[in-house]
Coordinates of N, CA and C in Angstrom, one line a residue:
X11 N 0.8 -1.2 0.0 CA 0.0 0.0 0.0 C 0.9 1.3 0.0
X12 N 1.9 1.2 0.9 CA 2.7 1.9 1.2 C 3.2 2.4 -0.7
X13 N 3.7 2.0 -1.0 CA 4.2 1.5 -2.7 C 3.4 2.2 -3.3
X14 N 2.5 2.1 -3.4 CA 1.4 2.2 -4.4 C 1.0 3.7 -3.9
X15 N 0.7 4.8 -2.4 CA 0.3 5.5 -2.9 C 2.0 6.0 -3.1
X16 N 3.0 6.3 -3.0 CA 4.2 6.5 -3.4 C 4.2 6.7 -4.9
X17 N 4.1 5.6 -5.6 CA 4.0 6.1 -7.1 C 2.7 6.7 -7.8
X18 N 1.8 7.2 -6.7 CA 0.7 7.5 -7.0 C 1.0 9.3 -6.9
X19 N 1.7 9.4 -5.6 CA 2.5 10.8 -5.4 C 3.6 11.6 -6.8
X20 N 4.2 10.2 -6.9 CA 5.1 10.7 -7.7 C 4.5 10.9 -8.9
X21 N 3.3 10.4 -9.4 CA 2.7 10.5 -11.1 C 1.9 11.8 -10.7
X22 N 1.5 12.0 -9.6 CA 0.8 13.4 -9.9 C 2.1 14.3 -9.7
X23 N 3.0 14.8 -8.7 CA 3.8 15.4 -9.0 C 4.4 15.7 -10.3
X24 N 4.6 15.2 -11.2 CA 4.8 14.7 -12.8 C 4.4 15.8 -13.0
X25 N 2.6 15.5 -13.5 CA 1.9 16.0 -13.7 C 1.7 17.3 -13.3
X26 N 2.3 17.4 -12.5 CA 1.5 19.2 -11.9 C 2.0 20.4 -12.8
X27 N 3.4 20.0 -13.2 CA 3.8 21.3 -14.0 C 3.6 20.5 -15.7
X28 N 2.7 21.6 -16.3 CA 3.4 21.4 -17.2 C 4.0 21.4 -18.1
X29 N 4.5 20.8 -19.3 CA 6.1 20.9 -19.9 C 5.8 22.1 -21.0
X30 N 7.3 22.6 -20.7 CA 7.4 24.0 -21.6 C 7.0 23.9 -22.8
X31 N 6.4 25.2 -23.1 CA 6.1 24.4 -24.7 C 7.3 24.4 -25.8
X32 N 7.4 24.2 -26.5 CA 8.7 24.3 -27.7 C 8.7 25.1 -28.8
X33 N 9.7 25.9 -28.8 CA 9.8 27.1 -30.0 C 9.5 26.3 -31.2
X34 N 9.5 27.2 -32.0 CA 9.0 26.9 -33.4 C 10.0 26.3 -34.2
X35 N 10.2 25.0 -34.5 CA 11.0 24.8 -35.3 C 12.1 23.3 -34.1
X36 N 11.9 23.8 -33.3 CA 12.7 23.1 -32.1 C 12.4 21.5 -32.6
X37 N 13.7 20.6 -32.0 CA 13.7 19.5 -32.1 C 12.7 19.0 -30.8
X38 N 12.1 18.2 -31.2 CA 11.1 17.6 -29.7 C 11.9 16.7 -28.7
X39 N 13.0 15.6 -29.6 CA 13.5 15.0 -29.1 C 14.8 15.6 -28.1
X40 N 15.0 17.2 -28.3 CA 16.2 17.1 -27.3 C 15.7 18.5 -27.1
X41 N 14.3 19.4 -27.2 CA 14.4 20.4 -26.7 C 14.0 20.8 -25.0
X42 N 13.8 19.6 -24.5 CA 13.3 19.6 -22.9 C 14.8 20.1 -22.3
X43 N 15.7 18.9 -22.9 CA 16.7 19.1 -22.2 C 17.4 21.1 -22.3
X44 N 17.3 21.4 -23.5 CA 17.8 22.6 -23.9 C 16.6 24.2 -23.3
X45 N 15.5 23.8 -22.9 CA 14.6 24.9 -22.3 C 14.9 24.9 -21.1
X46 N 14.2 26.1 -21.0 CA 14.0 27.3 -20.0 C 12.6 27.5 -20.4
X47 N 11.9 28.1 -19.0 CA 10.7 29.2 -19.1 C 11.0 29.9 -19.8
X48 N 12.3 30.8 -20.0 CA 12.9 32.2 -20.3 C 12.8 31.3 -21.7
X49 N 13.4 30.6 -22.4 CA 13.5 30.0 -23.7 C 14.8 29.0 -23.6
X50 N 15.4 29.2 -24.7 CA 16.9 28.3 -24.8 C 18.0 28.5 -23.4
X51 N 18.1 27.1 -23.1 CA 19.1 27.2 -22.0 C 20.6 27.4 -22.4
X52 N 21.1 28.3 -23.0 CA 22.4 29.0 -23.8 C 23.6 28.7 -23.2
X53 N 24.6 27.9 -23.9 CA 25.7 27.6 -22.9 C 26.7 28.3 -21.9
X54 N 27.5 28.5 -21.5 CA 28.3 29.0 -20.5 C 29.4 30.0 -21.1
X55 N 30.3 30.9 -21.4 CA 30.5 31.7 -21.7 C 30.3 32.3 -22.5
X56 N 29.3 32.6 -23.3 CA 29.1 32.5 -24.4 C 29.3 31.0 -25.6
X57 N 29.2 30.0 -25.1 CA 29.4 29.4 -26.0 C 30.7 28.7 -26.5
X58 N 31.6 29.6 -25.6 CA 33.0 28.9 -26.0 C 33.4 28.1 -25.1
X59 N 34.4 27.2 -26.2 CA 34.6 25.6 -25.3 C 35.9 25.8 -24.4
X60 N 36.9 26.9 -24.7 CA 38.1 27.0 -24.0 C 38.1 28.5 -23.5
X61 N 39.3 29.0 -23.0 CA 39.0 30.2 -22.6 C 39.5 30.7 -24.4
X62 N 39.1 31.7 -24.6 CA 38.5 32.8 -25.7 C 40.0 33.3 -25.8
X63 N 40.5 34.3 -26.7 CA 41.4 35.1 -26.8 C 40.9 36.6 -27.8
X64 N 41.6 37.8 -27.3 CA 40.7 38.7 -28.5 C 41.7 39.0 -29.9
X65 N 41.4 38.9 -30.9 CA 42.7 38.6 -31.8 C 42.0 40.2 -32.8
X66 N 42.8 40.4 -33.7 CA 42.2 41.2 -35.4 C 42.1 40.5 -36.1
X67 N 40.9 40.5 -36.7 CA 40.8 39.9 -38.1 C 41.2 40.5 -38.5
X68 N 41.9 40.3 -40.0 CA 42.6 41.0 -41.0 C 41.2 41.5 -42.2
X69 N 41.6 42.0 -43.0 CA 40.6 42.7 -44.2 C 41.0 41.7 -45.0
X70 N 39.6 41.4 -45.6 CA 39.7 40.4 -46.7 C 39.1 38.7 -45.8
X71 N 39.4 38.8 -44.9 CA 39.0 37.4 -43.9 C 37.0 37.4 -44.5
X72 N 36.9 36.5 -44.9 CA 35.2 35.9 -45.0 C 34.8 35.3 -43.8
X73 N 34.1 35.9 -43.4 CA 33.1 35.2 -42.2 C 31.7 35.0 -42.6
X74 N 30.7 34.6 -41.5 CA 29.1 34.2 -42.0 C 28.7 34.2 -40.6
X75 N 27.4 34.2 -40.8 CA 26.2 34.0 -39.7 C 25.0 33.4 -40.1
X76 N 24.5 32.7 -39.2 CA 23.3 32.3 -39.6 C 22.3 33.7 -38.5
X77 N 21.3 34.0 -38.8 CA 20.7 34.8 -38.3 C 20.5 36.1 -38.5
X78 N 19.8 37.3 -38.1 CA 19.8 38.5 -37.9 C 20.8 39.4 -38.2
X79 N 20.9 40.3 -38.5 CA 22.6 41.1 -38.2 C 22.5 41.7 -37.2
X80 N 21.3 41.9 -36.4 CA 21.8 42.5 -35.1 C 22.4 41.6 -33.9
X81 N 22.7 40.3 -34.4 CA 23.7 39.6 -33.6 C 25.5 40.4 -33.5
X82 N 26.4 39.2 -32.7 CA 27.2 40.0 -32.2 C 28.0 38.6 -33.1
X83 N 27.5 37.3 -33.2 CA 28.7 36.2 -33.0 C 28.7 35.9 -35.2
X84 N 30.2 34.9 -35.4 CA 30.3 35.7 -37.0 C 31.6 34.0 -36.3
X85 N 31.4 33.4 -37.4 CA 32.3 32.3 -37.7 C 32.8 32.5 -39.1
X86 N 34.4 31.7 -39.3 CA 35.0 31.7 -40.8 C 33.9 31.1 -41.5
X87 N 33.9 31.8 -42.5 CA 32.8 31.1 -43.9 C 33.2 29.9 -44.0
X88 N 31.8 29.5 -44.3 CA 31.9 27.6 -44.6 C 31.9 26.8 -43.1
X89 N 32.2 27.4 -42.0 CA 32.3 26.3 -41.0 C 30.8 25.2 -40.7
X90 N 30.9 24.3 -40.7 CA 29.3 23.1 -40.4 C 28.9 23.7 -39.5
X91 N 27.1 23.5 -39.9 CA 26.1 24.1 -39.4 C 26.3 23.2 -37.8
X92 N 26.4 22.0 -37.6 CA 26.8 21.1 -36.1 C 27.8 21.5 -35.6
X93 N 29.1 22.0 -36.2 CA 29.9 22.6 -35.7 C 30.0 23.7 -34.5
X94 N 28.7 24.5 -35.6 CA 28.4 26.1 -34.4 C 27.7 25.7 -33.5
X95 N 26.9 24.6 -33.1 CA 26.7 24.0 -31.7 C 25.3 25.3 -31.6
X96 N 24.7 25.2 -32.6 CA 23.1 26.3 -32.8 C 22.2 25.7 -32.5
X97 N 20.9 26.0 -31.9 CA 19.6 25.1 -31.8 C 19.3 24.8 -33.1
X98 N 18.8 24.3 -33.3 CA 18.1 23.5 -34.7 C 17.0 24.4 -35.5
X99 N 16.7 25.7 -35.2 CA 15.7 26.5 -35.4 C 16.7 27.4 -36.4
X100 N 18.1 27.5 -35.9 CA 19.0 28.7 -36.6 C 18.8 27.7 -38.4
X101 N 18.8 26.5 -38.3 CA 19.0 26.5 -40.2 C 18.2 27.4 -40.7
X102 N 16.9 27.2 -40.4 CA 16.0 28.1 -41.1 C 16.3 29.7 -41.3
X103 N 17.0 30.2 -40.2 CA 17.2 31.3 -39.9 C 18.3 32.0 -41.7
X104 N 17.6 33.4 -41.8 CA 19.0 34.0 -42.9 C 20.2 33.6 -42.8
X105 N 21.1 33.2 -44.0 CA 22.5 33.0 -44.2 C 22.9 33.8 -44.4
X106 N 24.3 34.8 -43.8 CA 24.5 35.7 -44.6 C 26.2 35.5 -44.7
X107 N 26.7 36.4 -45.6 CA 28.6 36.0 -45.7 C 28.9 37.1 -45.4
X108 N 30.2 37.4 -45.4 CA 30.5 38.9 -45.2 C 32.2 39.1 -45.6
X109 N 32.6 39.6 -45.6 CA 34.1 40.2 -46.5 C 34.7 41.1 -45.1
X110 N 35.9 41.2 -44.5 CA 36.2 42.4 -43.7 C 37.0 43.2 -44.1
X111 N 36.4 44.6 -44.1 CA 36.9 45.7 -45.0 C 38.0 46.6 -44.5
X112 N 38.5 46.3 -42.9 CA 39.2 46.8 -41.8 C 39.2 46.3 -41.1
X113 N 40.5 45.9 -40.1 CA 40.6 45.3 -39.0 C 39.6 45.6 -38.3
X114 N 39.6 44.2 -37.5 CA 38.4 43.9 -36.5 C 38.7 43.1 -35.5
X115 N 38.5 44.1 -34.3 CA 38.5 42.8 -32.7 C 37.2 41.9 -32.6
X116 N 38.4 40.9 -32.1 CA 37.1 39.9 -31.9 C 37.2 38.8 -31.1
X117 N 36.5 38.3 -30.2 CA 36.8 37.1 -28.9 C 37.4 36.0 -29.9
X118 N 37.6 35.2 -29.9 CA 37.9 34.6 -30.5 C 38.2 33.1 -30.0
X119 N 37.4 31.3 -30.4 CA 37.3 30.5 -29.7 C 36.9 29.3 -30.4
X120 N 36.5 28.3 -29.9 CA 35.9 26.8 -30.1 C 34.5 27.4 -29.6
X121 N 33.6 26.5 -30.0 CA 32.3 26.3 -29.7 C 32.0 24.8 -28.9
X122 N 31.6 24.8 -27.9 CA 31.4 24.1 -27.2 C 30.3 23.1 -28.1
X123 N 30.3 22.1 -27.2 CA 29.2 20.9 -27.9 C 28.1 21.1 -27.1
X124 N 26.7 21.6 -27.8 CA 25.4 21.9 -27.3 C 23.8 21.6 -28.2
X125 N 23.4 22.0 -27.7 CA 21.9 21.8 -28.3 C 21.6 20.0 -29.0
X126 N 23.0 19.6 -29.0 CA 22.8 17.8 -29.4 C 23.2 18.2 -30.8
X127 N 24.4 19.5 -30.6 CA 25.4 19.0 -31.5 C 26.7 19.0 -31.4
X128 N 27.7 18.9 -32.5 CA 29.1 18.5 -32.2 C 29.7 19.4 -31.6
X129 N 29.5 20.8 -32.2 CA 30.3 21.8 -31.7 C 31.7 22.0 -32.5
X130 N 32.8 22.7 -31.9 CA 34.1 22.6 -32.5 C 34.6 23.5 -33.6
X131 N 33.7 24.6 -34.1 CA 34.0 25.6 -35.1 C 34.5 26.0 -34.5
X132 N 35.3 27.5 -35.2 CA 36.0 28.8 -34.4 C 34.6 29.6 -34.6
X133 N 34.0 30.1 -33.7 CA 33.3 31.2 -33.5 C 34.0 32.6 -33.0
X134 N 33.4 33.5 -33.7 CA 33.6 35.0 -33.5 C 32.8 36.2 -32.4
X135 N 32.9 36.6 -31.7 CA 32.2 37.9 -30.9 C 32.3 38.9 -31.1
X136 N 31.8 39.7 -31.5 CA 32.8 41.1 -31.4 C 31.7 42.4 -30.3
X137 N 32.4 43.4 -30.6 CA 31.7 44.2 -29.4 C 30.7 45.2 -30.0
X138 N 30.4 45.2 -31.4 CA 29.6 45.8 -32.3 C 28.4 44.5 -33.1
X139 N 27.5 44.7 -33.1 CA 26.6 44.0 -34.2 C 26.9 44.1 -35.7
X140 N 26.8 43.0 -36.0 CA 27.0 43.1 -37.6 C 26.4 44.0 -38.4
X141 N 25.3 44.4 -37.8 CA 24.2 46.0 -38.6 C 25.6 47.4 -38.4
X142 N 25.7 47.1 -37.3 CA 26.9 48.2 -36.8 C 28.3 48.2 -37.9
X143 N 28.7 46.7 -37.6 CA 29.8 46.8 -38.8 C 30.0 47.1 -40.0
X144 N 28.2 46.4 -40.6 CA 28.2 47.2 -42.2 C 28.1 48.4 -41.9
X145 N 27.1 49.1 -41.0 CA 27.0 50.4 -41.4 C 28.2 51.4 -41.5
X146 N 29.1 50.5 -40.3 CA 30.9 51.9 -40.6 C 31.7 51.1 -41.9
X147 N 31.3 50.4 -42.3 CA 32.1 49.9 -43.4 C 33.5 48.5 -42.7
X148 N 33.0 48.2 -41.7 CA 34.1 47.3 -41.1 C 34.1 46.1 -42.2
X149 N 32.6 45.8 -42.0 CA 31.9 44.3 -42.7 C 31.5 45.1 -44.5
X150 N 32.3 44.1 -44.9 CA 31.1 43.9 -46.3 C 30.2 43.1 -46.5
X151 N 28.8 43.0 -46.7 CA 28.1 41.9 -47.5 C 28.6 41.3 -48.4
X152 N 29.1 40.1 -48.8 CA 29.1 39.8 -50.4 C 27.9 38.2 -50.4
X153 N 28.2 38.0 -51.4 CA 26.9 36.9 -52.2 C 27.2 35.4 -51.2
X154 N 26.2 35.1 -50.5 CA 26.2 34.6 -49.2 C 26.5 32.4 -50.1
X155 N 25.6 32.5 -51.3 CA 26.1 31.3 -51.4 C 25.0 30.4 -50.9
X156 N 25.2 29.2 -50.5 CA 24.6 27.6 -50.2 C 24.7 28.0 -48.7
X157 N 24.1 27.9 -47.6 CA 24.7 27.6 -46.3 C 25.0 26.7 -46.1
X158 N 26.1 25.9 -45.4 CA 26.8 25.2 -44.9 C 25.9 24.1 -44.3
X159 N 24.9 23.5 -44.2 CA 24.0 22.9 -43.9 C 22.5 22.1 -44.5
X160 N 22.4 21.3 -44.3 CA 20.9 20.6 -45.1 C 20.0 21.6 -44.5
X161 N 19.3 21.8 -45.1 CA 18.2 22.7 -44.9 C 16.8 22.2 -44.6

């Protein structure tokens, strides 16, 4: 009896909250583990798997993003979409490329293994948004191409 109401506790317990719902696009199979109320549970320094270093990119270096340009983060062109260790929602997201038209500071690092993928690209940070960089002329747009990924 004892037993019985015990797992009877623990199935309603279960039940009492419940489960987050899942962004659009999100994998079902590994998005429990990756939510928050707030949304994506985002890894630990930003994302990088070692400590970071701040280096210059040189002009002429091609980088890309998947997403927005009012992001901050910018990997070498071509790096795998599992590499960047992105939720699963970023493929769909804009591809864009970019050309650097002037030196540029930038964190500079590995990508940790997250979202239930490999991780392991060099990812970029910088302290300006990519809207910011085209607008002073840091970043060029050029012709973005295939992205790096099945779509």
């Amino acid at each position: 009896m004892r037993r019985a109401l015990l797992l009877l506790a623990l199935a309603v317990t279960a039940c009492a909250e419940p489960p987050l719902p899942l962004p659009p696009g999100a994998r079902p199979d590994l998005a429990r583990e990756w939510l928050t109320p707030q949304g994506y549970r985002w890894p630990p320094d930003n994302g990088f798997g070692e400590r970071a270093t701040w280096i210059v990119l040189p002009p002429g270096m091609l980088l890309d993003r998947f997403g927005p340009e009012t992001g901050r983060f910018l990997s070498p062109r071509g790096a795998a979409f599992g590499a960047r260790a992105l939720p699963g929602i970023c493929r769909d997201l804009p591809y864009h490329s970019y050309r650097v038209s002037a030196p540029l500071l930038a964190r500079v690092g590995y990508a940790l293994p997250w979202f239930g993928e490999p991780g392991g690209a060099t990812q970029l940070f910088t302290d300006a948004t990519v809207a910011q960089l085209l607008a002073d002329g840091t970043l060029v747009a050029v012709p973005a191409g295939d992205a790096p990924c099945p779509r």
